[in-house]
Amino acid sequence: METYHNLLRRLRYKHLLMLSTLGRHRNLHQTAIGLHMSQPAATRMLGEIERAFDCQLFERTSRGMIPTTLGEMVVDFADNALARLDRFSEEVHRHRLGGRGQLTVGTIMGAAPDLVADAVIRLKRDRPLLQIRVMGETSDQLAEQLEQSKIDLAIARYASALQHNQFDFEPLGNETLLTVVRKDHPLLEADDLPALADLLDNWPWLLQPVSTPARQALEKELEDSGLVSPRDVIECGSIFAALQLVQKSDCLMVMSRSVLREHLSIGGIVSLPLKLGRALAPFGLLTRKDSQLSEPARAFCQLLRQQQSSQRQIT
């Protein structure tokens, strides 16, 4: 293979777009339509790219154009490069319009009401023209978005052991999980709450998706206690939908105290005396390894550290 300097000289933006589009559609005809070119021209361009890499990147099969092992790596690179280029282009455009840059933050909802919200408010107070986007997702979704450069940083947890090789992690705090039910739930009428094993077997539960660290910690905790997973489960990754469901059903829901605080205060839901989620790992700052944060991102991280330090002193 050529040295990377020669490779960079031959690769063009249109090549990256071609790789990304073909990797998504797995069909050369659809790719050509998406790139507004003829199929023969798309075929020639793919040939140019493969000659630049000196190897085959896609295989023609009955299921379409399937990336080879190296092809998958190249498609991932193209996707990430295009995502970062799009965000850079948007930031340049905002500067021309008199703006002062852009910051995109992903956060688990447990950290959003206290830590992240306060840091965002303080940052906007100092930089009123900075465009800030806050995306609330689960840790596994945020890790994927961070890998694809769709967000600058995440406040989340490692979702898998392999992510230790992809991201740097700086712990910020712990999340307390509560088990709640609607205010007029039948369980609240009983003198004594049934044993956890009976609750798991006889009542519906509303839980985060099994791919999330919070759900995995809960399942591990039940396993270590010799208990089986709930028999009747609704999986929900949306905080808003989960809060609606728990108030209109007999479900027991496990969620972060910081997210539930306001709903508990107005009496729409009630916390049960169950201690679950004790095995949940701390959340913190996730950033891409070997990647330089922008100046607004560095300022935001510093505000998070100050905010967390203040909360520790209070508690």
PDB file of C-alpha atoms in Angstrom:
ATOM      1  CA  MET A   1       0.000   0.000   0.000  1.00  0.00           C
ATOM      2  CA  GLU A   2       1.132   3.539  -0.659  1.00  0.00           C
ATOM      3  CA  THR A   3       2.309   5.703   2.185  1.00  0.00           C
ATOM      4  CA  TYR A   4      -0.494   7.611   3.829  1.00  0.00           C
ATOM      5  CA  HIS A   5       0.819  10.873   2.359  1.00  0.00           C
ATOM      6  CA  ASN A   6       0.321   9.549  -1.171  1.00  0.00           C
ATOM      7  CA  LEU A   7      -3.045   8.102  -0.175  1.00  0.00           C
ATOM      8  CA  LEU A   8      -4.246  11.433   1.175  1.00  0.00           C
ATOM      9  CA  ARG A   9      -3.193  13.138  -2.041  1.00  0.00           C
ATOM     10  CA  ARG A  10      -5.380  10.775  -4.055  1.00  0.00           C
ATOM     11  CA  LEU A  11      -8.431  10.610  -1.794  1.00  0.00           C
ATOM     12  CA  ARG A  12     -11.016  13.340  -2.276  1.00  0.00           C
ATOM     13  CA  TYR A  13     -14.175  14.449  -0.495  1.00  0.00           C
ATOM     14  CA  LYS A  14     -16.228  12.775  -3.243  1.00  0.00           C
ATOM     15  CA  HIS A  15     -14.423   9.506  -2.510  1.00  0.00           C
ATOM     16  CA  LEU A  16     -15.341   9.691   1.177  1.00  0.00           C
ATOM     17  CA  LEU A  17     -18.941  10.445   0.231  1.00  0.00           C
ATOM     18  CA  MET A  18     -18.935   7.493  -2.137  1.00  0.00           C
ATOM     19  CA  LEU A  19     -17.603   5.132   0.525  1.00  0.00           C
ATOM     20  CA  SER A  20     -20.090   6.327   3.138  1.00  0.00           C
ATOM     21  CA  THR A  21     -23.071   6.115   0.769  1.00  0.00           C
ATOM     22  CA  LEU A  22     -22.136   2.684  -0.574  1.00  0.00           C
ATOM     23  CA  GLY A  23     -21.497   1.415   2.934  1.00  0.00           C
ATOM     24  CA  ARG A  24     -25.000   2.556   3.890  1.00  0.00           C
ATOM     25  CA  HIS A  25     -26.920   1.322   0.826  1.00  0.00           C
ATOM     26  CA  ARG A  26     -24.810  -1.743  -0.082  1.00  0.00           C
ATOM     27  CA  ASN A  27     -26.075  -1.171  -3.629  1.00  0.00           C
ATOM     28  CA  LEU A  28     -24.131   0.559  -6.412  1.00  0.00           C
ATOM     29  CA  HIS A  29     -27.252   1.645  -8.325  1.00  0.00           C
ATOM     30  CA  GLN A  30     -28.783   3.329  -5.243  1.00  0.00           C
ATOM     31  CA  THR A  31     -25.405   4.867  -4.436  1.00  0.00           C
ATOM     32  CA  ALA A  32     -25.146   6.363  -7.901  1.00  0.00           C
ATOM     33  CA  ILE A  33     -28.628   7.864  -7.546  1.00  0.00           C
ATOM     34  CA  GLY A  34     -27.730   9.300  -4.153  1.00  0.00           C
ATOM     35  CA  LEU A  35     -24.569  10.885  -5.586  1.00  0.00           C
ATOM     36  CA  HIS A  36     -26.382  12.173  -8.714  1.00  0.00           C
ATOM     37  CA  MET A  37     -24.161  10.267 -11.129  1.00  0.00           C
ATOM     38  CA  SER A  38     -24.504   7.391 -13.566  1.00  0.00           C
ATOM     39  CA  GLN A  39     -23.834   3.845 -12.390  1.00  0.00           C
ATOM     40  CA  PRO A  40     -20.814   3.451 -14.734  1.00  0.00           C
ATOM     41  CA  ALA A  41     -19.332   6.640 -13.240  1.00  0.00           C
ATOM     42  CA  ALA A  42     -19.907   5.259  -9.732  1.00  0.00           C
ATOM     43  CA  THR A  43     -18.222   2.007 -10.759  1.00  0.00           C
ATOM     44  CA  ARG A  44     -15.203   3.921 -12.083  1.00  0.00           C
ATOM     45  CA  MET A  45     -14.977   5.966  -8.889  1.00  0.00           C
ATOM     46  CA  LEU A  46     -15.041   2.824  -6.740  1.00  0.00           C
ATOM     47  CA  GLY A  47     -12.227   1.464  -8.920  1.00  0.00           C
ATOM     48  CA  GLU A  48     -10.209   4.642  -8.288  1.00  0.00           C
ATOM     49  CA  ILE A  49     -10.671   4.266  -4.541  1.00  0.00           C
ATOM     50  CA  GLU A  50      -9.703   0.595  -4.498  1.00  0.00           C
ATOM     51  CA  ARG A  51      -6.605   1.328  -6.599  1.00  0.00           C
ATOM     52  CA  ALA A  52      -5.654   4.029  -4.086  1.00  0.00           C
ATOM     53  CA  PHE A  53      -5.843   1.442  -1.296  1.00  0.00           C
ATOM     54  CA  ASP A  54      -4.393  -1.284  -3.526  1.00  0.00           C
ATOM     55  CA  CYS A  55      -6.995  -3.809  -2.398  1.00  0.00           C
ATOM     56  CA  GLN A  56     -10.648  -4.801  -2.792  1.00  0.00           C
ATOM     57  CA  LEU A  57     -12.966  -2.910  -0.425  1.00  0.00           C
ATOM     58  CA  PHE A  58     -16.350  -4.343  -1.509  1.00  0.00           C
ATOM     59  CA  GLU A  59     -17.472  -7.768  -2.712  1.00  0.00           C
ATOM     60  CA  ARG A  60     -20.337  -8.205  -5.180  1.00  0.00           C
ATOM     61  CA  THR A  61     -22.772 -10.789  -3.754  1.00  0.00           C
ATOM     62  CA  SER A  62     -26.423 -11.726  -4.152  1.00  0.00           C
ATOM     63  CA  ARG A  63     -27.065  -9.554  -1.082  1.00  0.00           C
ATOM     64  CA  GLY A  64     -25.426  -6.520  -2.651  1.00  0.00           C
ATOM     65  CA  MET A  65     -22.052  -4.827  -2.261  1.00  0.00           C
ATOM     66  CA  ILE A  66     -20.659  -6.152   1.028  1.00  0.00           C
ATOM     67  CA  PRO A  67     -17.603  -4.435   2.564  1.00  0.00           C
ATOM     68  CA  THR A  68     -14.526  -6.552   3.133  1.00  0.00           C
ATOM     69  CA  THR A  69     -12.842  -6.422   6.526  1.00  0.00           C
ATOM     70  CA  LEU A  70     -10.675  -3.520   5.385  1.00  0.00           C
ATOM     71  CA  GLY A  71     -13.694  -2.055   3.595  1.00  0.00           C
ATOM     72  CA  GLU A  72     -15.580  -1.800   6.889  1.00  0.00           C
ATOM     73  CA  MET A  73     -12.642   0.092   8.403  1.00  0.00           C
ATOM     74  CA  VAL A  74     -12.520   2.470   5.454  1.00  0.00           C
ATOM     75  CA  VAL A  75     -16.300   3.063   5.544  1.00  0.00           C
ATOM     76  CA  ASP A  76     -16.113   3.829   9.272  1.00  0.00           C
ATOM     77  CA  PHE A  77     -13.290   6.282   8.593  1.00  0.00           C
ATOM     78  CA  ALA A  78     -15.322   7.957   5.832  1.00  0.00           C
ATOM     79  CA  ASP A  79     -18.405   8.232   8.056  1.00  0.00           C
ATOM     80  CA  ASN A  80     -16.414   9.803  10.881  1.00  0.00           C
ATOM     81  CA  ALA A  81     -14.506  12.153   8.589  1.00  0.00           C
ATOM     82  CA  LEU A  82     -17.702  13.380   6.922  1.00  0.00           C
ATOM     83  CA  ALA A  83     -19.452  13.881  10.265  1.00  0.00           C
ATOM     84  CA  ARG A  84     -16.577  15.978  11.568  1.00  0.00           C
ATOM     85  CA  LEU A  85     -16.346  17.915   8.303  1.00  0.00           C
ATOM     86  CA  ASP A  86     -20.072  18.688   8.401  1.00  0.00           C
ATOM     87  CA  ARG A  87     -19.839  19.957  11.953  1.00  0.00           C
ATOM     88  CA  PHE A  88     -16.751  22.007  11.131  1.00  0.00           C
ATOM     89  CA  SER A  89     -18.522  23.517   8.120  1.00  0.00           C
ATOM     90  CA  GLU A  90     -21.499  24.454  10.285  1.00  0.00           C
ATOM     91  CA  GLU A  91     -19.206  26.044  12.858  1.00  0.00           C
ATOM     92  CA  VAL A  92     -17.416  28.105  10.171  1.00  0.00           C
ATOM     93  CA  HIS A  93     -20.799  29.212   8.835  1.00  0.00           C
ATOM     94  CA  ARG A  94     -21.853  30.380  12.291  1.00  0.00           C
ATOM     95  CA  HIS A  95     -18.623  32.318  12.713  1.00  0.00           C
ATOM     96  CA  ARG A  96     -19.308  34.127   9.457  1.00  0.00           C
ATOM     97  CA  LEU A  97     -22.756  35.038  10.770  1.00  0.00           C
ATOM     98  CA  GLY A  98     -21.240  36.454  13.936  1.00  0.00           C
ATOM     99  CA  GLY A  99     -21.588  33.354  16.117  1.00  0.00           C
ATOM    100  CA  ARG A 100     -18.929  32.004  18.411  1.00  0.00           C
ATOM    101  CA  GLY A 101     -18.708  28.289  17.695  1.00  0.00           C
ATOM    102  CA  GLN A 102     -20.673  25.183  18.554  1.00  0.00           C
ATOM    103  CA  LEU A 103     -20.642  22.540  21.284  1.00  0.00           C
ATOM    104  CA  THR A 104     -22.574  19.276  21.133  1.00  0.00           C
ATOM    105  CA  VAL A 105     -22.836  17.351  24.405  1.00  0.00           C
ATOM    106  CA  GLY A 106     -24.377  13.959  25.013  1.00  0.00           C
ATOM    107  CA  THR A 107     -25.544  13.024  28.491  1.00  0.00           C
ATOM    108  CA  ILE A 108     -27.312  10.280  30.350  1.00  0.00           C
ATOM    109  CA  MET A 109     -30.471  11.633  31.932  1.00  0.00           C
ATOM    110  CA  GLY A 110     -29.277  10.909  35.448  1.00  0.00           C
ATOM    111  CA  ALA A 111     -26.566  13.547  35.102  1.00  0.00           C
ATOM    112  CA  ALA A 112     -28.644  16.065  33.127  1.00  0.00           C
ATOM    113  CA  PRO A 113     -30.885  17.723  35.767  1.00  0.00           C
ATOM    114  CA  ASP A 114     -28.089  18.702  38.135  1.00  0.00           C
ATOM    115  CA  LEU A 115     -24.559  18.547  36.784  1.00  0.00           C
ATOM    116  CA  VAL A 116     -25.016  19.139  33.054  1.00  0.00           C
ATOM    117  CA  ALA A 117     -27.826  21.695  33.237  1.00  0.00           C
ATOM    118  CA  ASP A 118     -25.907  23.921  35.642  1.00  0.00           C
ATOM    119  CA  ALA A 119     -22.734  23.729  33.530  1.00  0.00           C
ATOM    120  CA  VAL A 120     -24.658  24.608  30.356  1.00  0.00           C
ATOM    121  CA  ILE A 121     -26.276  27.622  32.034  1.00  0.00           C
ATOM    122  CA  ARG A 122     -22.939  28.911  33.308  1.00  0.00           C
ATOM    123  CA  LEU A 123     -21.250  28.404  29.942  1.00  0.00           C
ATOM    124  CA  LYS A 124     -24.034  30.243  28.084  1.00  0.00           C
ATOM    125  CA  ARG A 125     -23.839  33.078  30.583  1.00  0.00           C
ATOM    126  CA  ASP A 126     -20.175  33.589  29.695  1.00  0.00           C
ATOM    127  CA  ARG A 127     -20.599  32.854  25.966  1.00  0.00           C
ATOM    128  CA  PRO A 128     -24.078  33.941  24.838  1.00  0.00           C
ATOM    129  CA  LEU A 129     -23.281  33.404  21.148  1.00  0.00           C
ATOM    130  CA  LEU A 130     -22.022  29.843  21.590  1.00  0.00           C
ATOM    131  CA  GLN A 131     -24.451  27.325  20.112  1.00  0.00           C
ATOM    132  CA  ILE A 132     -24.920  24.423  22.531  1.00  0.00           C
ATOM    133  CA  ARG A 133     -26.761  21.216  21.722  1.00  0.00           C
ATOM    134  CA  VAL A 134     -27.543  18.763  24.531  1.00  0.00           C
ATOM    135  CA  MET A 135     -28.543  15.252  23.512  1.00  0.00           C
ATOM    136  CA  GLY A 136     -29.999  12.965  26.174  1.00  0.00           C
ATOM    137  CA  GLU A 137     -29.429   9.293  25.456  1.00  0.00           C
ATOM    138  CA  THR A 138     -28.343   6.067  27.140  1.00  0.00           C
ATOM    139  CA  SER A 139     -24.644   5.322  27.619  1.00  0.00           C
ATOM    140  CA  ASP A 140     -24.495   2.785  24.786  1.00  0.00           C
ATOM    141  CA  GLN A 141     -26.095   5.227  22.344  1.00  0.00           C
ATOM    142  CA  LEU A 142     -23.814   8.068  23.454  1.00  0.00           C
ATOM    143  CA  ALA A 143     -20.711   5.909  22.987  1.00  0.00           C
ATOM    144  CA  GLU A 144     -21.782   5.184  19.412  1.00  0.00           C
ATOM    145  CA  GLN A 145     -22.396   8.874  18.709  1.00  0.00           C
ATOM    146  CA  LEU A 146     -19.043   9.803  20.258  1.00  0.00           C
ATOM    147  CA  GLU A 147     -17.240   7.215  18.130  1.00  0.00           C
ATOM    148  CA  GLN A 148     -18.912   8.646  15.018  1.00  0.00           C
ATOM    149  CA  SER A 149     -17.920  12.218  16.012  1.00  0.00           C
ATOM    150  CA  LYS A 150     -21.567  13.276  16.168  1.00  0.00           C
ATOM    151  CA  ILE A 151     -20.970  14.725  19.637  1.00  0.00           C
ATOM    152  CA  ASP A 152     -17.917  16.419  21.150  1.00  0.00           C
ATOM    153  CA  LEU A 153     -18.037  14.626  24.477  1.00  0.00           C
ATOM    154  CA  ALA A 154     -20.367  12.542  26.611  1.00  0.00           C
ATOM    155  CA  ILE A 155     -21.332  12.370  30.250  1.00  0.00           C
ATOM    156  CA  ALA A 156     -21.946   8.660  30.503  1.00  0.00           C
ATOM    157  CA  ARG A 157     -20.495   5.280  31.470  1.00  0.00           C
ATOM    158  CA  TYR A 158     -18.500   2.712  29.588  1.00  0.00           C
ATOM    159  CA  ALA A 159     -21.081   0.478  27.908  1.00  0.00           C
ATOM    160  CA  SER A 160     -18.587  -2.312  27.108  1.00  0.00           C
ATOM    161  CA  ALA A 161     -15.084  -3.363  28.111  1.00  0.00           C
ATOM    162  CA  LEU A 162     -13.705  -2.628  24.623  1.00  0.00           C
ATOM    163  CA  GLN A 163     -14.573   1.046  24.967  1.00  0.00           C
ATOM    164  CA  HIS A 164     -11.640   1.454  27.356  1.00  0.00           C
ATOM    165  CA  ASN A 165      -9.499   1.317  24.203  1.00  0.00           C
ATOM    166  CA  GLN A 166     -11.589   3.949  22.401  1.00  0.00           C
ATOM    167  CA  PHE A 167     -12.353   6.568  25.027  1.00  0.00           C
ATOM    168  CA  ASP A 168     -10.773   8.297  27.988  1.00  0.00           C
ATOM    169  CA  PHE A 169     -12.916   8.384  31.124  1.00  0.00           C
ATOM    170  CA  GLU A 170     -12.899  10.865  34.015  1.00  0.00           C
ATOM    171  CA  PRO A 171     -15.336   9.988  36.843  1.00  0.00           C
ATOM    172  CA  LEU A 172     -17.713  12.725  37.940  1.00  0.00           C
ATOM    173  CA  GLY A 173     -20.252  11.143  40.246  1.00  0.00           C
ATOM    174  CA  ASN A 174     -22.583   8.318  41.203  1.00  0.00           C
ATOM    175  CA  GLU A 175     -26.203   7.850  40.278  1.00  0.00           C
ATOM    176  CA  THR A 176     -28.805   6.717  42.829  1.00  0.00           C
ATOM    177  CA  LEU A 177     -31.594   4.560  41.410  1.00  0.00           C
ATOM    178  CA  LEU A 178     -35.093   4.513  42.888  1.00  0.00           C
ATOM    179  CA  THR A 179     -37.959   2.091  42.361  1.00  0.00           C
ATOM    180  CA  VAL A 180     -41.226   4.011  41.954  1.00  0.00           C
ATOM    181  CA  VAL A 181     -44.903   3.383  41.240  1.00  0.00           C
ATOM    182  CA  ARG A 182     -47.885   5.621  40.527  1.00  0.00           C
ATOM    183  CA  LYS A 183     -49.425   7.420  43.504  1.00  0.00           C
ATOM    184  CA  ASP A 184     -52.505   5.128  43.742  1.00  0.00           C
ATOM    185  CA  HIS A 185     -50.707   1.850  43.090  1.00  0.00           C
ATOM    186  CA  PRO A 186     -52.191  -1.240  44.864  1.00  0.00           C
ATOM    187  CA  LEU A 187     -48.828  -1.976  46.501  1.00  0.00           C
ATOM    188  CA  LEU A 188     -49.119   1.249  48.513  1.00  0.00           C
ATOM    189  CA  GLU A 189     -52.298  -0.003  50.184  1.00  0.00           C
ATOM    190  CA  ALA A 190     -50.592  -3.046  51.752  1.00  0.00           C
ATOM    191  CA  ASP A 191     -49.233  -2.865  55.298  1.00  0.00           C
ATOM    192  CA  ASP A 192     -45.991  -4.566  54.272  1.00  0.00           C
ATOM    193  CA  LEU A 193     -44.263  -4.562  50.906  1.00  0.00           C
ATOM    194  CA  PRO A 194     -43.903  -8.087  49.447  1.00  0.00           C
ATOM    195  CA  ALA A 195     -40.446  -9.584  49.163  1.00  0.00           C
ATOM    196  CA  LEU A 196     -38.420  -8.536  46.139  1.00  0.00           C
ATOM    197  CA  ALA A 197     -38.662 -12.041  44.668  1.00  0.00           C
ATOM    198  CA  ASP A 198     -42.475 -11.786  44.721  1.00  0.00           C
ATOM    199  CA  LEU A 199     -42.389  -8.329  43.155  1.00  0.00           C
ATOM    200  CA  LEU A 200     -40.171  -9.594  40.364  1.00  0.00           C
ATOM    201  CA  ASP A 201     -42.471 -12.510  39.664  1.00  0.00           C
ATOM    202  CA  ASN A 202     -45.923 -11.001  40.118  1.00  0.00           C
ATOM    203  CA  TRP A 203     -45.732  -7.385  38.941  1.00  0.00           C
ATOM    204  CA  PRO A 204     -44.828  -5.688  35.641  1.00  0.00           C
ATOM    205  CA  TRP A 205     -41.559  -3.734  35.552  1.00  0.00           C
ATOM    206  CA  LEU A 206     -40.522  -0.773  33.440  1.00  0.00           C
ATOM    207  CA  LEU A 207     -36.772  -0.873  32.810  1.00  0.00           C
ATOM    208  CA  GLN A 208     -34.100   0.665  30.581  1.00  0.00           C
ATOM    209  CA  PRO A 209     -32.974  -1.384  27.539  1.00  0.00           C
ATOM    210  CA  VAL A 210     -30.776  -4.367  28.322  1.00  0.00           C
ATOM    211  CA  SER A 211     -27.847  -2.778  26.430  1.00  0.00           C
ATOM    212  CA  THR A 212     -27.546   0.056  28.980  1.00  0.00           C
ATOM    213  CA  PRO A 213     -25.068  -0.090  31.892  1.00  0.00           C
ATOM    214  CA  ALA A 214     -27.853   0.679  34.389  1.00  0.00           C
ATOM    215  CA  ARG A 215     -29.903  -2.313  33.269  1.00  0.00           C
ATOM    216  CA  GLN A 216     -26.850  -4.562  33.163  1.00  0.00           C
ATOM    217  CA  ALA A 217     -25.911  -3.525  36.710  1.00  0.00           C
ATOM    218  CA  LEU A 218     -29.445  -4.262  37.880  1.00  0.00           C
ATOM    219  CA  GLU A 219     -29.449  -7.706  36.243  1.00  0.00           C
ATOM    220  CA  LYS A 220     -26.040  -8.495  37.782  1.00  0.00           C
ATOM    221  CA  GLU A 221     -27.275  -7.412  41.197  1.00  0.00           C
ATOM    222  CA  LEU A 222     -30.302  -9.705  40.945  1.00  0.00           C
ATOM    223  CA  GLU A 223     -28.116 -12.580  39.782  1.00  0.00           C
ATOM    224  CA  ASP A 224     -25.697 -12.121  42.688  1.00  0.00           C
ATOM    225  CA  SER A 225     -28.676 -12.193  45.081  1.00  0.00           C
ATOM    226  CA  GLY A 226     -29.960 -15.446  43.589  1.00  0.00           C
ATOM    227  CA  LEU A 227     -33.001 -13.752  42.035  1.00  0.00           C
ATOM    228  CA  VAL A 228     -34.364 -14.072  38.526  1.00  0.00           C
ATOM    229  CA  SER A 229     -35.081 -11.144  36.240  1.00  0.00           C
ATOM    230  CA  PRO A 230     -38.604  -9.694  36.263  1.00  0.00           C
ATOM    231  CA  ARG A 231     -41.034 -11.945  34.409  1.00  0.00           C
ATOM    232  CA  ASP A 232     -43.074  -9.112  32.910  1.00  0.00           C
ATOM    233  CA  VAL A 233     -40.886  -6.312  31.495  1.00  0.00           C
ATOM    234  CA  ILE A 234     -41.450  -3.237  29.349  1.00  0.00           C
ATOM    235  CA  GLU A 235     -38.175  -1.856  27.987  1.00  0.00           C
ATOM    236  CA  CYS A 236     -38.176   1.897  27.405  1.00  0.00           C
ATOM    237  CA  GLY A 237     -35.268   4.149  26.478  1.00  0.00           C
ATOM    238  CA  SER A 238     -37.314   7.359  26.566  1.00  0.00           C
ATOM    239  CA  ILE A 239     -37.543   9.178  29.899  1.00  0.00           C
ATOM    240  CA  PHE A 240     -40.698  11.040  28.866  1.00  0.00           C
ATOM    241  CA  ALA A 241     -42.463   7.871  27.683  1.00  0.00           C
ATOM    242  CA  ALA A 242     -41.389   5.939  30.784  1.00  0.00           C
ATOM    243  CA  LEU A 243     -42.826   8.597  33.110  1.00  0.00           C
ATOM    244  CA  GLN A 244     -46.104   8.506  31.211  1.00  0.00           C
ATOM    245  CA  LEU A 245     -46.257   4.716  31.312  1.00  0.00           C
ATOM    246  CA  VAL A 246     -45.531   4.360  35.017  1.00  0.00           C
ATOM    247  CA  GLN A 247     -48.279   6.839  35.929  1.00  0.00           C
ATOM    248  CA  LYS A 248     -50.859   4.989  33.811  1.00  0.00           C
ATOM    249  CA  SER A 249     -50.036   1.380  34.702  1.00  0.00           C
ATOM    250  CA  ASP A 250     -49.172  -0.985  37.539  1.00  0.00           C
ATOM    251  CA  CYS A 251     -45.488  -1.063  36.529  1.00  0.00           C
ATOM    252  CA  LEU A 252     -42.630  -0.707  38.972  1.00  0.00           C
ATOM    253  CA  MET A 253     -40.038   1.572  37.394  1.00  0.00           C
ATOM    254  CA  VAL A 254     -36.331   1.871  38.205  1.00  0.00           C
ATOM    255  CA  MET A 255     -34.822   5.252  37.359  1.00  0.00           C
ATOM    256  CA  SER A 256     -32.359   7.868  38.579  1.00  0.00           C
ATOM    257  CA  ARG A 257     -33.341   9.924  41.635  1.00  0.00           C
ATOM    258  CA  SER A 258     -32.260  13.164  39.925  1.00  0.00           C
ATOM    259  CA  VAL A 259     -34.671  12.549  37.037  1.00  0.00           C
ATOM    260  CA  LEU A 260     -37.545  11.611  39.352  1.00  0.00           C
ATOM    261  CA  ARG A 261     -37.066  14.365  41.947  1.00  0.00           C
ATOM    262  CA  GLU A 262     -39.634  16.808  40.535  1.00  0.00           C
ATOM    263  CA  HIS A 263     -42.242  14.113  39.896  1.00  0.00           C
ATOM    264  CA  LEU A 264     -41.809  12.796  43.424  1.00  0.00           C
ATOM    265  CA  SER A 265     -42.230  16.282  44.874  1.00  0.00           C
ATOM    266  CA  ILE A 266     -45.576  16.879  43.138  1.00  0.00           C
ATOM    267  CA  GLY A 267     -46.844  13.457  44.185  1.00  0.00           C
ATOM    268  CA  GLY A 268     -47.424  11.855  40.795  1.00  0.00           C
ATOM    269  CA  ILE A 269     -45.227   8.893  41.727  1.00  0.00           C
ATOM    270  CA  VAL A 270     -44.103   7.331  45.013  1.00  0.00           C
ATOM    271  CA  SER A 271     -40.793   5.670  45.866  1.00  0.00           C
ATOM    272  CA  LEU A 272     -40.798   2.120  47.230  1.00  0.00           C
ATOM    273  CA  PRO A 273     -38.372   1.078  50.008  1.00  0.00           C
ATOM    274  CA  LEU A 274     -36.229  -1.063  47.692  1.00  0.00           C
ATOM    275  CA  LYS A 275     -32.478  -0.698  47.253  1.00  0.00           C
ATOM    276  CA  LEU A 276     -31.586  -1.541  43.679  1.00  0.00           C
ATOM    277  CA  GLY A 277     -28.763  -0.326  41.484  1.00  0.00           C
ATOM    278  CA  ARG A 278     -26.050  -0.462  44.140  1.00  0.00           C
ATOM    279  CA  ALA A 279     -23.686  -2.087  41.616  1.00  0.00           C
ATOM    280  CA  LEU A 280     -24.028   0.795  39.175  1.00  0.00           C
ATOM    281  CA  ALA A 281     -20.635   2.197  38.144  1.00  0.00           C
ATOM    282  CA  PRO A 282     -19.915   5.949  38.384  1.00  0.00           C
ATOM    283  CA  PHE A 283     -20.644   8.129  35.388  1.00  0.00           C
ATOM    284  CA  GLY A 284     -18.165  10.632  34.033  1.00  0.00           C
ATOM    285  CA  LEU A 285     -16.626  12.428  31.084  1.00  0.00           C
ATOM    286  CA  LEU A 286     -16.119  10.268  28.008  1.00  0.00           C
ATOM    287  CA  THR A 287     -13.854  11.695  25.290  1.00  0.00           C
ATOM    288  CA  ARG A 288     -12.251  10.168  22.218  1.00  0.00           C
ATOM    289  CA  LYS A 289      -8.670   9.005  22.750  1.00  0.00           C
ATOM    290  CA  ASP A 290      -5.992  10.992  20.936  1.00  0.00           C
ATOM    291  CA  SER A 291      -8.497  13.686  20.000  1.00  0.00           C
ATOM    292  CA  GLN A 292      -8.032  17.369  20.852  1.00  0.00           C
ATOM    293  CA  LEU A 293     -11.125  18.978  22.394  1.00  0.00           C
ATOM    294  CA  SER A 294     -12.218  22.366  21.115  1.00  0.00           C
ATOM    295  CA  GLU A 295     -11.792  25.357  23.403  1.00  0.00           C
ATOM    296  CA  PRO A 296     -15.558  25.519  24.262  1.00  0.00           C
ATOM    297  CA  ALA A 297     -15.491  21.796  25.052  1.00  0.00           C
ATOM    298  CA  ARG A 298     -12.510  22.238  27.385  1.00  0.00           C
ATOM    299  CA  ALA A 299     -14.280  25.132  29.126  1.00  0.00           C
ATOM    300  CA  PHE A 300     -17.410  22.997  29.538  1.00  0.00           C
ATOM    301  CA  CYS A 301     -15.392  20.135  31.048  1.00  0.00           C
ATOM    302  CA  GLN A 302     -13.841  22.517  33.549  1.00  0.00           C
ATOM    303  CA  LEU A 303     -17.290  23.772  34.575  1.00  0.00           C
ATOM    304  CA  LEU A 304     -18.424  20.186  35.091  1.00  0.00           C
ATOM    305  CA  ARG A 305     -15.456  19.549  37.376  1.00  0.00           C
ATOM    306  CA  GLN A 306     -16.175  22.720  39.367  1.00  0.00           C
ATOM    307  CA  GLN A 307     -19.856  21.867  39.652  1.00  0.00           C
ATOM    308  CA  GLN A 308     -19.122  18.344  40.831  1.00  0.00           C
ATOM    309  CA  SER A 309     -16.593  19.634  43.362  1.00  0.00           C
ATOM    310  CA  SER A 310     -19.195  22.071  44.744  1.00  0.00           C
ATOM    311  CA  GLN A 311     -21.793  19.304  45.072  1.00  0.00           C
ATOM    312  CA  ARG A 312     -19.339  17.111  46.982  1.00  0.00           C
ATOM    313  CA  GLN A 313     -18.610  19.935  49.443  1.00  0.00           C
ATOM    314  CA  ILE A 314     -22.339  20.435  50.039  1.00  0.00           C
ATOM    315  CA  THR A 315     -22.933  16.751  50.679  1.00  0.00           C
TER     316      THR A 315
END
